[in-house]
Amino acid sequence: MSPSRSDGRVQPARPGDPKRVGPYRIIGRLGTGGMGIVHAGLDSAGLRVAVKVIRAAQAEDPEFRARFRREVQLSARVQGPCLIPVLAADPDAESPWLATAYAPGLTLDQYITAHGALSGGILYAFATGTAQALAAIHAADVVHRDVKPQNVILTPSGPRVLDFGIAHAADGTSVTRTGVMTGTPGWISPEHYRTGTAGPEGDVFAWGILIAYAATGRLPFGTGAPDGVAYRVMSAAPDLDGLPEPLRATVEEALAKEPEARPAANEIAELCGVLLATQATQIVPSGTDPTPAGDLVASEWNVPTVDDPGWLSSTRSSRRVAGILAAAAVIGGLTGGALVFQSESRTPSSSSDRPHAGSAVAPTIDTPTADSASAGALAEAPEPSFVDSNEATLATWRAARRAKGEAEFETEAAIGHDVGLGVGEEYGYAGRYEVTFSQSRKEIYIAISGPTGPPHIVQTVAKDACLTLRMMGDIYEGLPYDEYVLVDNTTATAPAIVWEDNFRSNTNCATQAHERNTAGEEQVLDWQPTESGLTAAQIPSTDKDEIRVAADAVQQLFTEWNGNSRLFQDPRYISDDNTSIGFAPQEGVMYVWATKPEWNQAMRDEWGITAGALACRTVLAESRARKEWVYAQYAVAVLDGDDVQFLNWGSAGSCTK
């Protein structure tokens, strides 16, 4: 389902649009298509997603549901570069839906209309990336069948092939109706016109048209009446004037009339990768390994970012300023394409290794000066509770390299975006953040540049960065990093390491000592419950301990609140029909809620006190009993239709025995 979109920006939601779809909070629309509506959504961690919701008319058709279920299965098994991953789906929901990563940017046709045809390194990067995407699709035994400019987005980090709405399994199982020709006139292969069927070779043919169009802005078989276009596709030679000569031979092979004469997508990807390497301007020292094609695509890619206030306003509206931490506790992230914020210019050397036994790496020692002493407000921030025995130094920071490959480029963009939201000008600090990588040390460095800020800025950046990195680690399971290091570079002559932590082991992304206190110690609140956390808690748990704790606690709550009353019709009365306890693993919060819209505020306040006291005792007891218990916080709410009122929340250490 290709969304009808002007530029992929978030449009306001319309009356009747859902507020939530599955685990995602809907904040607007991205477009509409023949199958349904594409909504802009956020998950509990702020991850931006595109949620396709099927129209009611199609949802009532059993045949359509079967085809949509097949689409979900096909899409889920396709993994590879320059694709948009499927994150979740529910083909059996009342309104079936499919969620993918959000990819900002213009489609190829929109980009060419606005900026003209592609040329130079970006053209070769486009050819390589799209061929890699098709190779990954075909490797999963899937045929795309609708390769065209509207289904390729030019994101800031590379091209992205999307829309498997009419995809076809190579085993012959189709998502579309039997006997119905799929595809777009002018982008259909000769054999598809002749027989109505298409295999991977048809995708290769469409790829050839795509590259010719990208390079010239013209369709190689022209436009006009569909039958005239079909005749030229089957009988005429393509018009490839203006296509760079090195790329022309590959495109001509892809546009061969007979499918068996065309190269496979993986072969094209390799050929284009070689051509791309000749376009790369980077100088590679002798004896080093060749740069992977994916890295070359990223290095030659140069597409402007897309600033979409629709996402930013939604993300910022949920933020708060509390106590010393004048920033968010949870921030949004990106996958697929990402909004890239410019960072401070610095050219680190090649990646470094951890020192071997018997070798030494002399750390850089900066002697404090009057300037550094006065400019080191950030450097005075409290130390993180996690300190590795092989700590990062200014030397290891300077030896770190810039991002290479899709996962690192996306991680860099996500950090720059999310941290910028958390401590940007709206929150009184206009810093810049440069991200570099040391794969051998498994460290990601974030250098803070710009004006000198107050100490709490470090804690806020640390928390936002940790949350983002945990999310990126989930998206890119092979991301080879586990620590992140903050460098105060606000005074270029006196940089300092101000934070080092392990974002994988710090599951709650705690950045203050009291956040990691043992149960029973006094804790200061610097967090708030979230609707996304409540949504996660409403998903039934399969963990035996969580089920046991929730069952025991809710029965105790019934006893304390109802007493001996059996007046089931009493508005005060609570039961399994309207009261629940659940858990939000990502937040480490136990949620207690009652669906009682009839309660006035006095009743709600009483409920908050009673349920909060029991919830606090529950998480305290479990925290003391078992080290593996991860829920040290609780929240109490009342639900009233789509409205949620949080009444009481706290941590295990805030209640008495």
PDB file of N, CA and C in Angstrom, residues 13 17-29 38-51 99 314-315 530-536:
ATOM      1  N   ALA A  13      -4.284  14.618  12.244  1.00  0.00           N
ATOM      2  CA  ALA A  13      -5.263  13.535  12.290  1.00  0.00           C
ATOM      3  C   ALA A  13      -6.646  14.095  11.961  1.00  0.00           C
ATOM      4  N   ASP A  17     -10.087   9.188  13.263  1.00  0.00           N
ATOM      5  CA  ASP A  17      -8.812   8.473  13.268  1.00  0.00           C
ATOM      6  C   ASP A  17      -8.564   7.875  14.650  1.00  0.00           C
ATOM      7  N   PRO A  18      -7.958   6.711  14.712  1.00  0.00           N
ATOM      8  CA  PRO A  18      -7.699   6.097  16.024  1.00  0.00           C
ATOM      9  C   PRO A  18      -6.642   6.867  16.795  1.00  0.00           C
ATOM     10  N   LYS A  19      -6.725   6.814  18.114  1.00  0.00           N
ATOM     11  CA  LYS A  19      -5.686   7.405  18.949  1.00  0.00           C
ATOM     12  C   LYS A  19      -4.537   6.436  19.171  1.00  0.00           C
ATOM     13  N   ARG A  20      -4.848   5.153  19.080  1.00  0.00           N
ATOM     14  CA  ARG A  20      -3.830   4.116  19.224  1.00  0.00           C
ATOM     15  C   ARG A  20      -4.129   2.994  18.241  1.00  0.00           C
ATOM     16  N   VAL A  21      -3.052   2.410  17.742  1.00  0.00           N
ATOM     17  CA  VAL A  21      -3.150   1.190  16.948  1.00  0.00           C
ATOM     18  C   VAL A  21      -2.116   0.235  17.508  1.00  0.00           C
ATOM     19  N   GLY A  22      -2.570  -0.869  18.080  1.00  0.00           N
ATOM     20  CA  GLY A  22      -1.630  -1.769  18.738  1.00  0.00           C
ATOM     21  C   GLY A  22      -0.878  -1.020  19.822  1.00  0.00           C
ATOM     22  N   PRO A  23       0.450  -1.141  19.852  1.00  0.00           N
ATOM     23  CA  PRO A  23       1.222  -0.449  20.886  1.00  0.00           C
ATOM     24  C   PRO A  23       1.589   0.981  20.519  1.00  0.00           C
ATOM     25  N   TYR A  24       1.088   1.494  19.398  1.00  0.00           N
ATOM     26  CA  TYR A  24       1.542   2.779  18.883  1.00  0.00           C
ATOM     27  C   TYR A  24       0.519   3.887  19.131  1.00  0.00           C
ATOM     28  N   ARG A  25       1.027   5.024  19.580  1.00  0.00           N
ATOM     29  CA  ARG A  25       0.198   6.219  19.751  1.00  0.00           C
ATOM     30  C   ARG A  25       0.178   6.971  18.428  1.00  0.00           C
ATOM     31  N   ILE A  26      -0.995   7.237  17.903  1.00  0.00           N
ATOM     32  CA  ILE A  26      -1.142   7.885  16.606  1.00  0.00           C
ATOM     33  C   ILE A  26      -1.124   9.398  16.793  1.00  0.00           C
ATOM     34  N   ILE A  27      -0.278  10.078  16.019  1.00  0.00           N
ATOM     35  CA  ILE A  27      -0.151  11.528  16.156  1.00  0.00           C
ATOM     36  C   ILE A  27      -0.584  12.274  14.900  1.00  0.00           C
ATOM     37  N   GLY A  28      -0.901  11.566  13.832  1.00  0.00           N
ATOM     38  CA  GLY A  28      -1.314  12.231  12.604  1.00  0.00           C
ATOM     39  C   GLY A  28      -1.359  11.246  11.455  1.00  0.00           C
ATOM     40  N   ARG A  29      -1.418  11.795  10.259  1.00  0.00           N
ATOM     41  CA  ARG A  29      -1.454  10.973   9.049  1.00  0.00           C
ATOM     42  C   ARG A  29      -0.216  11.211   8.195  1.00  0.00           C
ATOM     43  N   VAL A  38      -2.381   5.518   6.096  1.00  0.00           N
ATOM     44  CA  VAL A  38      -1.076   5.383   6.726  1.00  0.00           C
ATOM     45  C   VAL A  38      -0.958   6.461   7.797  1.00  0.00           C
ATOM     46  N   HIS A  39      -0.883   6.029   9.049  1.00  0.00           N
ATOM     47  CA  HIS A  39      -0.816   6.947  10.182  1.00  0.00           C
ATOM     48  C   HIS A  39       0.624   7.107  10.652  1.00  0.00           C
ATOM     49  N   ALA A  40       0.920   8.254  11.219  1.00  0.00           N
ATOM     50  CA  ALA A  40       2.191   8.481  11.901  1.00  0.00           C
ATOM     51  C   ALA A  40       2.025   8.076  13.354  1.00  0.00           C
ATOM     52  N   GLY A  41       2.919   7.226  13.837  1.00  0.00           N
ATOM     53  CA  GLY A  41       2.793   6.726  15.200  1.00  0.00           C
ATOM     54  C   GLY A  41       4.095   6.757  15.955  1.00  0.00           C
ATOM     55  N   LEU A  42       3.997   6.650  17.267  1.00  0.00           N
ATOM     56  CA  LEU A  42       5.154   6.581  18.154  1.00  0.00           C
ATOM     57  C   LEU A  42       4.982   5.388  19.069  1.00  0.00           C
ATOM     58  N   ASP A  43       6.081   4.653  19.298  1.00  0.00           N
ATOM     59  CA  ASP A  43       5.991   3.561  20.260  1.00  0.00           C
ATOM     60  C   ASP A  43       6.363   4.071  21.641  1.00  0.00           C
ATOM     61  N   SER A  44       6.470   3.171  22.601  1.00  0.00           N
ATOM     62  CA  SER A  44       6.695   3.579  23.982  1.00  0.00           C
ATOM     63  C   SER A  44       8.036   4.256  24.180  1.00  0.00           C
ATOM     64  N   ALA A  45       8.995   4.005  23.289  1.00  0.00           N
ATOM     65  CA  ALA A  45      10.308   4.634  23.399  1.00  0.00           C
ATOM     66  C   ALA A  45      10.425   5.861  22.518  1.00  0.00           C
ATOM     67  N   GLY A  46       9.338   6.232  21.831  1.00  0.00           N
ATOM     68  CA  GLY A  46       9.384   7.384  20.945  1.00  0.00           C
ATOM     69  C   GLY A  46       9.799   7.057  19.533  1.00  0.00           C
ATOM     70  N   LEU A  47       9.933   5.770  19.201  1.00  0.00           N
ATOM     71  CA  LEU A  47      10.320   5.372  17.855  1.00  0.00           C
ATOM     72  C   LEU A  47       9.231   5.759  16.867  1.00  0.00           C
ATOM     73  N   ARG A  48       9.621   6.396  15.779  1.00  0.00           N
ATOM     74  CA  ARG A  48       8.672   6.836  14.769  1.00  0.00           C
ATOM     75  C   ARG A  48       8.330   5.674  13.837  1.00  0.00           C
ATOM     76  N   VAL A  49       7.060   5.491  13.599  1.00  0.00           N
ATOM     77  CA  VAL A  49       6.617   4.383  12.765  1.00  0.00           C
ATOM     78  C   VAL A  49       5.525   4.861  11.819  1.00  0.00           C
ATOM     79  N   ALA A  50       5.396   4.137  10.717  1.00  0.00           N
ATOM     80  CA  ALA A  50       4.279   4.321   9.798  1.00  0.00           C
ATOM     81  C   ALA A  50       3.341   3.139   9.987  1.00  0.00           C
ATOM     82  N   VAL A  51       2.102   3.419  10.361  1.00  0.00           N
ATOM     83  CA  VAL A  51       1.129   2.365  10.665  1.00  0.00           C
ATOM     84  C   VAL A  51       0.057   2.365   9.577  1.00  0.00           C
ATOM     85  N   ALA A  99       2.814  -2.156  10.828  1.00  0.00           N
ATOM     86  CA  ALA A  99       3.685  -1.038  11.220  1.00  0.00           C
ATOM     87  C   ALA A  99       5.082  -1.264  10.668  1.00  0.00           C
ATOM     88  N   SER A 314       4.835  16.881  18.403  1.00  0.00           N
ATOM     89  CA  SER A 314       4.210  15.786  19.147  1.00  0.00           C
ATOM     90  C   SER A 314       5.138  15.256  20.209  1.00  0.00           C
ATOM     91  N   THR A 315       6.419  15.117  19.840  1.00  0.00           N
ATOM     92  CA  THR A 315       7.380  14.598  20.804  1.00  0.00           C
ATOM     93  C   THR A 315       7.563  15.580  21.950  1.00  0.00           C
ATOM     94  N   THR A 530       3.867   7.130  31.889  1.00  0.00           N
ATOM     95  CA  THR A 530       3.520   7.507  30.524  1.00  0.00           C
ATOM     96  C   THR A 530       2.344   6.675  30.027  1.00  0.00           C
ATOM     97  N   GLU A 531       1.604   7.238  29.096  1.00  0.00           N
ATOM     98  CA  GLU A 531       0.507   6.481  28.496  1.00  0.00           C
ATOM     99  C   GLU A 531       1.039   5.295  27.705  1.00  0.00           C
ATOM    100  N   SER A 532       2.214   5.466  27.088  1.00  0.00           N
ATOM    101  CA  SER A 532       2.790   4.342  26.353  1.00  0.00           C
ATOM    102  C   SER A 532       3.185   3.218  27.305  1.00  0.00           C
ATOM    103  N   GLY A 533       3.656   3.577  28.502  1.00  0.00           N
ATOM    104  CA  GLY A 533       3.958   2.550  29.491  1.00  0.00           C
ATOM    105  C   GLY A 533       2.704   1.835  29.954  1.00  0.00           C
ATOM    106  N   LEU A 534       1.628   2.605  30.145  1.00  0.00           N
ATOM    107  CA  LEU A 534       0.358   1.994  30.531  1.00  0.00           C
ATOM    108  C   LEU A 534      -0.140   1.054  29.438  1.00  0.00           C
ATOM    109  N   THR A 535       0.028   1.478  28.185  1.00  0.00           N
ATOM    110  CA  THR A 535      -0.373   0.610  27.077  1.00  0.00           C
ATOM    111  C   THR A 535       0.409  -0.693  27.093  1.00  0.00           C
ATOM    112  N   ALA A 536       1.707  -0.595  27.356  1.00  0.00           N
ATOM    113  CA  ALA A 536       2.522  -1.812  27.441  1.00  0.00           C
ATOM    114  C   ALA A 536       2.068  -2.696  28.595  1.00  0.00           C
TER     115      ALA A 536
END
